[in-house]
Structure formats: structure tokens, C-alpha cells
Short mmCIF file of C-alpha atoms in Angstrom, two decimals:
data_model
loop_
_atom_site.label_atom_id
_atom_site.label_comp_id
_atom_site.label_asym_id
_atom_site.label_seq_id
_atom_site.Cartn_x
_atom_site.Cartn_y
_atom_site.Cartn_z
CA MET X 1 81.05 118.40 86.45
CA THR X 2 78.35 116.24 88.01
CA THR X 3 76.54 117.86 90.92
CA ILE X 4 75.91 115.70 93.95
CA SER X 5 72.92 116.72 96.01
CA THR X 6 73.30 116.29 99.75
CA ARG X 7 70.90 116.52 102.64
CA ALA X 8 71.53 116.70 106.35
CA THR X 9 70.54 113.78 108.51
CA PRO X 10 69.25 114.07 112.07
CA ARG X 11 72.35 112.20 113.24
CA GLY X 12 74.70 114.93 112.15
CA ALA X 13 76.06 113.27 109.02
CA THR X 14 75.17 113.88 105.40
CA GLN X 15 73.86 111.59 102.77
CA ASP X 16 74.37 111.81 99.04
CA GLY X 17 71.98 109.08 97.98
CA THR X 18 74.75 106.56 97.40
CA GLY X 19 75.43 105.34 100.91
CA GLY X 20 77.88 108.06 101.96
CA TRP X 21 76.56 108.09 105.53
CA ASN X 22 76.91 104.32 105.77
CA ALA X 23 80.44 104.51 104.39
CA ALA X 24 81.41 106.88 107.19
CA TYR X 25 80.86 104.11 109.77
CA ILE X 26 82.54 101.19 107.99
CA PRO X 27 85.72 101.22 110.15
CA LEU X 28 83.74 101.47 113.38
CA LYS X 29 81.49 98.56 112.46
CA LEU X 30 84.47 96.36 111.62
CA ALA X 31 86.42 97.40 114.73
CA VAL X 32 83.51 96.69 117.08
CA ALA X 33 82.71 93.41 115.31
CA TYR X 34 86.33 92.31 115.70
CA LEU X 35 86.71 93.35 119.35
CA ALA X 36 83.33 91.97 120.36
CA GLY X 37 83.97 88.81 118.36
CA THR X 38 87.28 88.09 120.06
CA TYR X 39 85.72 88.60 123.49
CA VAL X 40 82.75 86.37 122.68
CA LEU X 41 85.23 83.77 121.46
CA PHE X 42 87.01 84.07 124.81
CA LEU X 43 83.73 83.60 126.67
CA THR X 44 82.63 80.59 124.63
CA LEU X 45 85.81 78.76 123.59
CA GLY X 46 88.51 80.44 125.67
CA ARG X 47 89.58 80.26 129.29
CA ALA X 48 86.81 82.42 130.73
CA ALA X 49 86.22 79.92 133.54
CA GLU X 50 89.67 80.78 134.94
CA SER X 51 88.89 84.50 135.25
CA PRO X 52 88.97 85.72 138.87
CA ASP X 53 86.13 88.20 138.21
CA LEU X 54 84.35 87.62 134.92
CA MET X 55 81.66 90.25 135.54
CA LYS X 56 84.23 92.99 136.21
CA LEU X 57 86.16 91.95 133.11
CA THR X 58 83.04 92.00 130.93
CA LEU X 59 81.97 95.43 132.17
CA PHE X 60 85.43 96.87 131.52
CA VAL X 61 85.75 95.42 128.02
CA SER X 62 82.23 96.62 127.18
CA ALA X 63 83.08 100.12 128.43
CA THR X 64 86.14 100.32 126.16
CA MET X 65 84.04 99.40 123.12
CA VAL X 66 81.37 101.92 124.04
CA ALA X 67 84.06 104.60 124.41
CA LEU X 68 85.46 103.75 120.98
CA CYS X 69 81.98 104.15 119.50
CA VAL X 70 81.33 107.44 121.30
CA GLY X 71 84.57 108.99 120.08
CA TYR X 72 83.93 107.88 116.52
CA VAL X 73 80.32 109.08 116.44
CA VAL X 74 81.25 112.46 117.94
CA HIS X 75 83.67 113.12 115.11
CA VAL X 76 81.19 112.05 112.42
CA ALA X 77 78.42 114.12 113.98
CA HIS X 78 80.42 117.28 114.65
CA GLY X 79 83.75 117.05 112.86
CA SER X 80 82.33 116.44 109.39
CA SER X 81 78.68 117.38 109.73
CA THR X 82 78.68 119.63 106.70
CA ARG X 83 80.64 117.39 104.38
CA SER X 84 79.67 114.19 102.69
CA LEU X 85 82.07 111.28 102.77
CA ARG X 86 82.54 111.46 99.01
CA PRO X 87 85.20 113.04 96.82
CA ALA X 88 83.98 115.56 94.32
CA ALA X 89 82.85 113.92 91.12
CA GLY X 90 85.50 113.75 88.47
CA ARG X 91 88.31 114.47 90.91
CA ARG X 92 91.61 112.81 90.08
CA HIS X 93 94.57 112.18 92.35
CA ALA X 94 98.01 111.73 90.84
CA ALA X 95 99.96 108.76 92.13
CA PRO X 96 102.88 109.82 94.39
CA ARG X 97 105.33 107.66 92.45
CA ARG X 98 108.47 109.17 93.98
CA LEU X 99 107.20 108.52 97.48
CA VAL X 100 106.39 104.91 96.55
CA VAL X 101 109.88 104.43 95.11
CA VAL X 102 111.54 105.89 98.21
CA CYS X 103 109.44 103.79 100.60
CA ALA X 104 109.89 100.58 98.59
CA THR X 105 113.67 101.14 98.43
CA TYR X 106 113.74 101.67 102.19
CA VAL X 107 111.84 98.42 102.87
CA LEU X 108 114.08 96.51 100.45
CA LEU X 109 117.25 97.80 102.13
CA LEU X 110 115.83 97.05 105.56
CA GLY X 111 114.95 93.48 104.58
CA VAL X 112 118.38 92.82 103.08
CA ALA X 113 120.16 94.38 106.08
CA GLN X 114 118.14 92.31 108.54
CA LEU X 115 118.85 89.09 106.63
CA HIS X 116 122.55 89.92 106.75
CA VAL X 117 122.40 90.47 110.53
CA ILE X 118 120.92 87.01 111.17
CA GLY X 119 123.56 85.38 108.96
CA ILE X 120 121.48 84.44 105.90
CA SER X 121 123.88 84.54 102.96
CA GLY X 122 122.39 82.16 100.40
CA PRO X 123 119.23 80.43 99.15
CA ALA X 124 120.00 77.15 100.95
CA GLU X 125 120.32 78.86 104.36
CA LEU X 126 117.18 80.87 103.68
CA ALA X 127 115.17 77.77 102.73
CA HIS X 128 116.32 75.96 105.88
CA ALA X 129 115.38 78.93 108.07
CA VAL X 130 111.93 79.35 106.54
CA THR X 131 111.08 75.64 106.86
CA ASN X 132 112.30 75.40 110.47
CA PRO X 133 110.62 78.39 112.17
CA GLY X 134 110.77 76.87 115.65
CA GLU X 135 114.52 76.43 115.55
CA ARG X 136 115.04 79.94 114.17
CA TYR X 137 112.65 81.47 116.72
CA PHE X 138 114.58 80.20 119.75
CA LEU X 139 117.89 81.05 118.09
CA GLN X 140 116.65 84.60 117.56
CA LEU X 141 115.72 84.88 121.24
CA GLN X 142 119.29 83.98 122.16
CA GLN X 143 120.71 86.53 119.73
CA GLU X 144 118.48 89.47 120.68
CA GLY X 145 120.36 92.71 121.12
CA GLN X 146 122.74 92.22 118.21
CA PHE X 147 124.06 95.59 117.06
CA SER X 148 124.00 96.62 113.42
CA ARG X 149 124.84 100.17 112.38
CA PRO X 150 122.90 100.01 109.07
CA VAL X 151 119.78 98.65 110.78
CA GLN X 152 120.07 101.25 113.53
CA LEU X 153 120.27 104.06 110.98
CA LEU X 154 117.36 102.63 108.96
CA THR X 155 115.29 102.42 112.14
CA LEU X 156 115.36 106.21 112.37
CA LEU X 157 113.41 106.30 109.09
CA SER X 158 110.78 103.82 110.24
CA ALA X 159 107.92 106.07 109.12
CA LEU X 160 108.63 105.09 105.50
CA TYR X 161 107.53 101.49 106.08
CA PRO X 162 103.90 102.12 107.19
CA LEU X 163 103.58 104.65 104.36
CA LEU X 164 104.35 102.14 101.61
CA ILE X 165 101.39 99.75 101.67
CA PRO X 166 98.55 102.31 102.00
CA VAL X 167 99.93 104.59 99.30
CA ALA X 168 100.74 101.72 96.95
CA VAL X 169 97.35 100.04 97.37
CA LEU X 170 95.32 103.21 96.84
CA HIS X 171 97.30 104.17 93.73
CA TRP X 172 98.08 100.66 92.51
CA SER X 173 96.56 100.96 89.02
CA LYS X 174 98.54 104.16 88.38
CA LEU X 175 101.97 102.90 89.40
CA GLY X 176 102.81 100.93 86.27
CA ARG X 177 103.83 97.31 86.03
CA LEU X 178 107.53 97.87 86.75
CA LEU X 179 106.92 99.85 89.93
CA GLN X 180 104.28 97.35 91.04
CA LEU X 181 106.82 94.53 90.77
CA TYR X 182 109.36 96.61 92.67
CA VAL X 183 106.89 97.19 95.52
CA VAL X 184 106.02 93.48 95.71
CA GLY X 185 109.70 92.53 95.67
CA SER X 186 110.60 94.93 98.47
CA LEU X 187 107.75 93.70 100.67
CA ALA X 188 108.68 90.09 99.90
CA SER X 189 112.27 90.68 101.04
CA TYR X 190 111.04 91.98 104.39
CA ALA X 191 108.44 89.22 104.76
CA VAL X 192 111.13 86.60 104.11
CA TYR X 193 113.21 88.07 106.92
CA TYR X 194 110.39 87.55 109.42
CA MET X 195 109.81 84.02 108.15
CA ALA X 196 113.54 83.35 108.53
CA ILE X 197 113.46 84.24 112.24
CA GLY X 198 110.21 82.38 112.92
CA ILE X 199 108.33 85.50 114.07
CA LEU X 200 104.89 86.30 112.68
CA LYS X 201 104.59 89.96 113.64
CA GLY X 202 105.94 91.39 110.41
CA LEU X 203 103.63 89.25 108.29
CA GLY X 204 100.69 90.21 110.47
CA ASP X 205 101.50 93.91 110.17
CA MET X 206 101.57 93.67 106.38
CA LEU X 207 98.26 91.84 106.32
CA ILE X 208 96.59 94.39 108.61
CA TRP X 209 97.91 97.35 106.63
CA TRP X 210 96.80 95.73 103.41
CA ALA X 211 93.30 95.16 104.83
CA ALA X 212 93.12 98.76 106.09
CA SER X 213 94.31 100.10 102.74
CA TYR X 214 91.81 97.98 100.87
CA LEU X 215 89.11 99.33 103.17
CA LEU X 216 90.15 102.86 102.21
CA LEU X 217 89.95 101.83 98.58
CA LEU X 218 86.42 100.55 99.09
CA GLY X 219 85.49 103.76 100.85
CA SER X 220 86.59 105.82 97.89
CA ARG X 221 83.86 106.66 95.43
CA SER X 222 86.05 105.90 92.46
CA ILE X 223 85.90 102.16 93.08
CA ARG X 224 82.17 102.14 92.36
CA THR X 225 82.19 104.16 89.18
CA SER X 226 82.13 101.24 86.78
CA ARG X 227 81.58 97.52 86.46
CA THR X 228 85.31 97.11 85.83
CA MET X 229 86.06 98.78 89.16
CA ARG X 230 83.61 96.50 90.96
CA LEU X 231 85.24 93.44 89.43
CA ALA X 232 88.63 94.76 90.49
CA SER X 233 87.36 95.14 94.06
CA TRP X 234 86.27 91.50 94.11
CA ARG X 235 89.71 90.49 92.86
CA HIS X 236 91.31 92.46 95.70
CA LEU X 237 88.96 90.81 98.18
CA ALA X 238 89.73 87.33 96.83
CA ALA X 239 93.46 88.06 97.02
CA PHE X 240 93.12 89.23 100.62
CA ALA X 241 91.11 86.15 101.57
CA ALA X 242 93.77 83.91 99.99
CA MET X 243 96.54 85.73 101.86
CA LEU X 244 94.61 85.41 105.13
CA VAL X 245 94.20 81.65 104.65
CA LEU X 246 97.90 81.28 103.82
CA PHE X 247 98.89 83.37 106.84
CA LEU X 248 96.73 81.35 109.24
CA GLY X 249 98.05 78.11 107.75
CA TYR X 250 101.65 79.22 108.14
CA MET X 251 100.91 80.48 111.64
CA SER X 252 99.59 77.04 112.62
CA PHE X 253 102.71 75.38 111.18
CA ASN X 254 104.91 77.93 112.94
CA GLN X 255 103.30 77.34 116.32
CA SER X 256 103.41 73.57 116.02
CA ASP X 257 107.10 73.69 115.07
CA ARG X 258 107.86 75.91 118.06
CA ALA X 259 106.17 73.41 120.38
CA ARG X 260 108.08 70.53 118.80
CA THR X 261 111.41 72.35 118.98
CA SER X 262 110.97 73.42 122.60
CA GLY X 263 110.35 69.80 123.65
CA GLN X 264 107.78 70.96 126.20
CA GLY X 265 104.70 70.14 124.19
CA PRO X 266 102.02 72.59 123.08
CA ALA X 267 100.54 75.03 125.57
CA VAL X 268 97.07 74.31 124.17
CA GLN X 269 95.89 70.84 123.18
CA GLY X 270 94.30 70.42 119.79
CA SER X 271 90.94 68.84 119.10
CA PRO X 272 91.11 65.03 118.71
CA VAL X 273 88.83 65.28 115.66
CA VAL X 274 91.08 67.85 114.00
CA ALA X 275 94.16 65.84 115.00
CA GLY X 276 92.75 62.84 113.17
CA LEU X 277 92.55 64.89 109.99
CA ILE X 278 95.79 66.91 109.99
CA GLY X 279 97.95 65.30 112.70
CA GLU X 280 98.51 66.09 116.36
CA ASP X 281 101.28 68.66 115.90
CA LEU X 282 99.43 70.74 113.33
CA ALA X 283 96.17 70.43 115.29
CA ALA X 284 97.95 71.78 118.37
CA GLY X 285 99.36 74.62 116.29
CA LEU X 286 95.86 75.42 115.01
CA ALA X 287 94.51 75.44 118.58
CA ILE X 288 97.25 77.87 119.63
CA THR X 289 96.42 80.05 116.62
CA ILE X 290 92.78 80.20 117.69
CA SER X 291 93.77 81.02 121.28
CA TYR X 292 95.97 83.93 120.16
CA PRO X 293 93.25 86.61 120.02
CA THR X 294 91.51 85.41 123.19
CA HIS X 295 93.93 84.46 125.99
CA GLY X 296 94.91 88.09 126.57
CA TYR X 297 91.51 88.71 128.15
CA LEU X 298 92.37 86.26 130.91
CA GLY X 299 95.58 88.20 131.49
CA LEU X 300 93.54 91.42 131.63
CA SER X 301 91.27 89.86 134.24
CA HIS X 302 94.30 89.18 136.44
CA ASN X 303 95.67 92.69 135.88
CA LEU X 304 92.37 94.28 136.88
CA SER X 305 92.81 92.83 140.37
CA VAL X 306 96.14 94.61 140.97
CA PRO X 307 96.22 98.13 142.53
CA PHE X 308 97.42 101.10 140.48
CA GLU X 309 100.99 102.44 140.64
CA TRP X 310 101.87 105.29 138.29
CA THR X 311 104.73 104.62 135.86
CA ARG X 312 105.33 108.33 135.07
CA GLY X 313 104.40 108.10 131.40
CA THR X 314 106.72 105.23 130.46
CA GLY X 315 104.72 102.13 131.34
CA SER X 316 102.69 101.91 128.15
CA SER X 317 105.69 101.51 125.85
CA PRO X 318 108.52 98.98 126.31
CA ALA X 319 110.38 100.74 123.51
CA LEU X 320 110.30 104.05 125.38
CA SER X 321 111.43 102.29 128.56
CA SER X 322 114.37 100.76 126.69
CA TYR X 323 115.46 104.17 125.40
CA ILE X 324 115.27 105.64 128.92
CA GLU X 325 117.37 102.81 130.34
CA GLN X 326 119.96 103.07 127.55
CA TYR X 327 120.41 106.82 127.26
CA THR X 328 119.49 108.28 130.66
CA ASP X 329 120.02 107.65 134.36
CA LEU X 330 116.28 107.82 135.00
CA ASP X 331 114.25 104.92 136.31
CA SER X 332 112.27 103.31 133.47
CA GLN X 333 109.52 102.34 135.94
CA ARG X 334 109.49 98.82 134.50
CA GLU X 335 108.86 97.25 137.92
CA ARG X 336 105.80 99.45 138.48
CA ARG X 337 104.10 98.41 135.24
CA TYR X 338 100.85 96.49 135.65
CA THR X 339 102.02 93.43 133.74
CA THR X 340 105.19 93.13 135.85
CA ARG X 341 103.38 93.44 139.17
CA THR X 342 100.59 91.13 138.04
CA GLU X 343 103.12 88.36 137.43
CA VAL X 344 104.34 88.72 140.99
CA ALA X 345 100.83 88.89 142.44
CA THR X 346 99.02 86.24 140.36
CA GLY X 347 101.64 84.29 138.43
CA TRP X 348 100.39 85.42 135.00
CA PRO X 349 103.72 85.56 133.10
CA ASP X 350 104.71 88.96 131.77
CA GLY X 351 106.13 88.69 128.26
CA MET X 352 105.18 85.06 127.72
CA TYR X 353 101.41 85.58 127.58
CA TRP X 354 99.35 88.58 126.57
CA SER X 355 97.19 90.80 128.78
CA THR X 356 95.54 93.00 126.11
CA ILE X 357 96.50 96.62 125.50
CA TYR X 358 94.68 97.97 128.55
CA PRO X 359 97.15 97.17 131.39
CA TRP X 360 99.86 98.88 129.34
CA LEU X 361 97.77 102.02 128.91
CA ALA X 362 96.49 101.89 132.49
CA SER X 363 100.05 101.86 133.85
CA ASP X 364 100.20 105.52 132.82
CA LEU X 365 96.53 106.50 132.67
CA THR X 366 94.66 104.22 135.16
CA TYR X 367 91.92 101.95 133.85
CA PRO X 368 89.31 104.73 133.63
CA GLY X 369 91.91 106.73 131.69
CA ALA X 370 92.42 103.80 129.33
CA ILE X 371 88.68 103.78 128.64
CA LEU X 372 88.79 107.51 127.84
CA LEU X 373 91.76 106.98 125.56
CA MET X 374 89.71 104.52 123.50
CA ALA X 375 87.26 107.37 122.86
CA VAL X 376 90.19 109.43 121.55
CA VAL X 377 91.22 106.49 119.34
CA GLY X 378 87.67 106.33 117.97
CA TRP X 379 87.69 110.07 117.22
CA PHE X 380 90.96 109.91 115.30
CA LEU X 381 89.92 106.71 113.52
CA ALA X 382 86.94 108.59 112.08
CA LYS X 383 89.09 111.62 111.30
CA PHE X 384 91.80 109.73 109.42
CA TRP X 385 89.21 107.63 107.58
CA HIS X 386 87.41 110.76 106.41
CA GLU X 387 90.59 112.52 105.33
CA ALA X 388 92.10 109.50 103.59
CA VAL X 389 88.93 108.71 101.63
CA LEU X 390 87.74 112.23 100.86
CA GLN X 391 90.97 114.19 100.58
CA ARG X 392 93.45 111.39 99.85
CA ARG X 393 95.82 112.74 102.49
CA VAL X 394 98.90 110.53 102.37
CA LEU X 395 99.72 110.87 106.07
CA SER X 396 96.10 110.18 107.03
CA MET X 397 96.26 106.96 105.01
CA ALA X 398 99.30 105.83 106.98
CA LEU X 399 97.89 106.92 110.34
CA PHE X 400 94.62 105.13 109.62
CA GLY X 401 96.72 102.01 109.05
CA GLN X 402 98.51 102.61 112.35
CA LEU X 403 95.24 102.82 114.25
CA ALA X 404 94.02 99.69 112.46
CA LEU X 405 97.16 97.95 113.72
CA LEU X 406 96.54 99.21 117.25
CA ILE X 407 92.94 97.95 117.24
CA ALA X 408 93.91 94.61 115.74
CA PHE X 409 96.36 94.07 118.61
CA VAL X 410 94.03 95.28 121.38
CA PRO X 411 93.65 91.66 122.62
CA ALA X 412 97.45 91.40 122.80
CA ASN X 413 99.40 94.51 123.80
CA ASN X 414 100.22 98.10 122.85
CA GLN X 415 101.68 97.33 119.46
CA LEU X 416 102.52 100.94 118.56
CA GLY X 417 104.87 101.20 121.54
CA GLN X 418 106.15 97.65 121.69
CA THR X 419 109.27 97.99 119.51
CA ARG X 420 111.55 100.87 118.65
CA PRO X 421 110.72 100.91 114.91
CA ALA X 422 107.00 100.90 115.71
CA LEU X 423 107.34 103.76 118.20
CA ILE X 424 109.58 105.87 115.95
CA GLY X 425 107.35 105.26 112.94
CA PHE X 426 104.17 106.25 114.76
CA VAL X 427 105.64 109.34 116.44
CA SER X 428 107.24 110.47 113.16
CA LEU X 429 103.98 110.14 111.25
CA CYS X 430 102.12 112.08 113.94
CA ALA X 431 104.74 114.84 113.90
CA LEU X 432 104.68 115.09 110.10
CA SER X 433 100.89 115.24 110.13
CA VAL X 434 100.89 118.08 112.66
CA LEU X 435 103.50 120.01 110.66
CA ALA X 436 101.52 119.51 107.45
CA ARG X 437 98.37 120.87 109.06
CA ILE X 438 100.21 123.90 110.45
CA GLN X 439 101.65 124.62 107.03
CA GLN X 440 98.27 124.22 105.37
CA ARG X 441 96.68 126.62 107.84
CA MET X 442 99.42 129.18 107.22
CA LEU X 443 98.89 128.90 103.46
CA LEU X 444 95.15 129.39 103.87
CA GLN X 445 95.72 132.44 106.06
CA SER X 446 98.11 133.87 103.47
CA ALA X 447 95.59 133.27 100.71
CA THR X 448 92.83 134.90 102.78
CA ALA X 449 95.01 137.92 103.51
CA ALA X 450 95.93 138.22 99.83
CA SER X 451 92.31 138.05 98.73
CA SER X 452 91.45 140.97 101.02
CA LEU X 453 93.93 143.27 99.25
CA PRO X 454 92.83 145.73 96.52
CA THR X 455 92.25 144.04 93.21
CA GLY X 456 95.01 145.86 91.34
CA ARG X 457 97.23 143.81 89.10
CA HIS X 458 100.37 144.49 91.15
CA HIS X 459 98.65 143.20 94.27
CA ARG X 460 97.64 139.99 92.55
CA ASP X 461 101.18 139.44 91.35
CA ALA X 462 102.57 140.11 94.83
CA ALA X 463 100.32 137.42 96.25
CA GLY X 464 102.36 134.85 94.37
CA GLY X 465 99.46 133.52 92.37
CA ALA X 466 97.33 132.69 95.42
CA ILE X 467 94.35 134.63 94.08
CA ARG X 468 94.62 132.92 90.74
CA GLY X 469 94.32 129.55 92.47
CA ARG X 470 97.92 128.36 92.32
CA ARG X 471 99.05 126.22 95.20
CA PRO X 472 102.76 126.04 95.99
CA VAL X 473 104.42 122.71 96.49
CA SER X 474 104.18 121.97 100.22
CA LEU X 475 103.36 119.48 102.90
CA SER X 476 99.72 120.50 102.74
CA ARG X 477 98.98 117.73 100.26
CA ALA X 478 100.10 115.24 102.87
#
């Protein structure tokens, strides 16, 4: 086995001569570049002039990014100071094929069930729905709240969906052609459902999870072991770039069709130059697409001017509020939420326009508390990145994808608590991760206790093979 020499750095990380220290900070660099980039875009091309207090807004947004960095750096400096961000040379990880099959089957069933709920029964209806997203979007708004027992039952297993893409991407070459096609088909069925209702969220989630999974793949040492692997990484990158271009193009078409269908005209006017090239409708759709990651900062600026009222732990998640209203007699505190009160105080419409994630978090935590929570997010982002790349923990892969989704939607809202499937999926993954760690610690304690026994043969046998290095099948691999 190849020995990798490591040396400690004054910053608390380790280096192995191949960029391991730099690899530890890849997610943080991308997260800060994205968040800072969207805010700079707001300042330069957005509606910054309409902000009631631009200096206060800038200081707050800057503080959240600093907190994210502090939390991340603390984990790298102290949480993994004695370990290099590299798997041991020659280490191999078997592909969890059964898990991939189960997750892909779940996504396929969910896509088919959702298509049935919205009344898609044939190719002609599906083609009409996909090519008329504006019409389908407003129809879906009218039909919200439709009850479906199969979909309700599948929602309880929502953790299987965010598991699929990370696990499949990181083990793609080991799945086999048939299973690869099955994964693609299941994801396509679910993507088609979102296209059929004119909503982009599902497509965006897939793209973000794919990007996060590809980032984990790049962070793994195995991708740099040969020229073939490097070529494969470029192919993945080219595929991602193509998907991003297609997504943005479809998003522009989607937004322009919504504006046309509503009959009210676009909320944002397109550039006359761009309109001369691609038409006024599509130019307006492109302008709306560009405004998507920026207009939430104006909403945040309005929310920062509203006094705090505690929502008793329910204000950050509309999904949690909906469960409280449906199954209990308790007040969901919806009227106390920042976004609701800001609409009354300033006219910034709650639900129609975004206000970033921070008013949602601040409804429960206050704005200083929301800043501190971003430090916690940074700490766990570093933790899950380290575990997914170094140890190939399945649950850490999925949770890293969840945090990537949260950060990607920071300019919009609290995406992990916005819908019931998102909330159930995130909470389930967190619970499974905690249980896996408890079980792993118990196994280590048992192995330590067994190793302290006398070295007689009967003692080794009683230890169940722990001294000989056997590891029982358990959640610890997760």
C-alpha cells in the first residue's frame, strides 16, 4: 500500500502534497462566491435603489457570509486537524446497488403517482402540458390541496429521493449499464411531472444535487488517479454545463409563458437589444430568470425594518405550520411570521416575491440568531464534505446535498422547510445519521472492551470476531 506523508499546517489542516488542504475548502469557496455574486448582482443590476436601508442590508448579508466562513473554518481547523482530506491509497468502496435500486424505484413510483394525480394519462396530454407551462402552472395553483393516498404514503419516505442522486453519481461507473438506465428513467419520470405542472423547483433540486454530487466526486482522490479519470471528470463537467444551459433556457421559456398566460405582462421588462434578437416574450422571461436570485434581497431589506415577534419555533417552516394547523388545535403563528407582517407594514407581497431565507429563520431565532445559525451551517457543511469524501458515508453524501440546496436557495427562502416532502426528507436523514453515529460508537466501545479482555481463544471467540477485525452489518457504514 502506498504511504502518504502528511504534515501539519499552521492553519490547523493537513497537507499531503496533492492539494488536500485546498480540497477541504472547495465547498466554502463556491458557497461564498455564489452568495457574494448574487448580492453583487443585486447591487449592480437589481433593485438596490429601492432598498429602504441599503447599508443595513449590506452589513447583515456580509455578517451571514462571515459566519458561514467562521463555522466552516472552525471545523476544518479543529474537527479534522489530524486527518488529511484524502482516502487511504488503494481503498475501494463497493457500490450500494440495492440502495440505488430502492431509491430509483421510489422516485419512479412517485413520478408516476404525481402524473396520475394531475390527470396526465397519455403522451398527447403530457406533450401539451410540457409545452404550455404557463397554463399548467395556474391550473396547478387552482388544484392545490388535492388528496392522493399513494402520494401521501410515498411522502413519508421522502428521504429516499435526496439519497438517489448523490449515491448514484459517486458510484456511477460501478452500477452497470442497466441500473444506470433505470436511474435516469426514474429521474426523468419525476422531472417530467414538474415540467407538466409548469413548476421549476423539482428540476432545480435535481440540478443542485447533481452539482453537489459531482463536487464530491471531484473531491475524492480516486478521480485524479489516472488520465482516464480526468477525462471522465471533464465529460461530467461538460454534461453539467449543458444541463445548466438547458435549464436556464427552459426557465426563460417557462417565465415568458406564465406572463403571457396571466395576461398581466411580465413583472420585469427585458432588454430591447435582447428582445430584438429573441423576441419580447422570451427576453422578458430571460430578465425574470436573471432577477430570480436577486430580488429576494430587496424583500430582506423590507423585512429588516419590521420589529421581532417570536413565532414559537414554527415560523421558519411553512410545512411545519401546515402540520400544526391540520393535526393540532395550536396556533401555527403564521400571522407573527416576518414575511406576513412585512407585507402588512411595507406592501412587499408574502408568497409572491422572495425575501431570502433570513426572515424565515429570524422569525424563530431573531436576526442575530439567524447569523449564528449560518455559522452552524458552515460547520456541518465542512463536516459532511469531509465525511462524504474521505469516508464515503452515504448519509453524509445526502446531507451535504441538502445543505447545498439550502445555500442555493438562500436568496429565496428556507427551502428545507418549505414543503412537506422537503421537511420530512431532511428530518429523516438527520435522524438516520444520528442513529448511525450512535450505533457506530457503541460498536467501537464493544470492540475496545473486547480488546481489553485476556487473549485466550475463548475470549476472542466470545467477542464475535471484533478482535479479528470483522465488522457486523450495521448502520455504521452510513
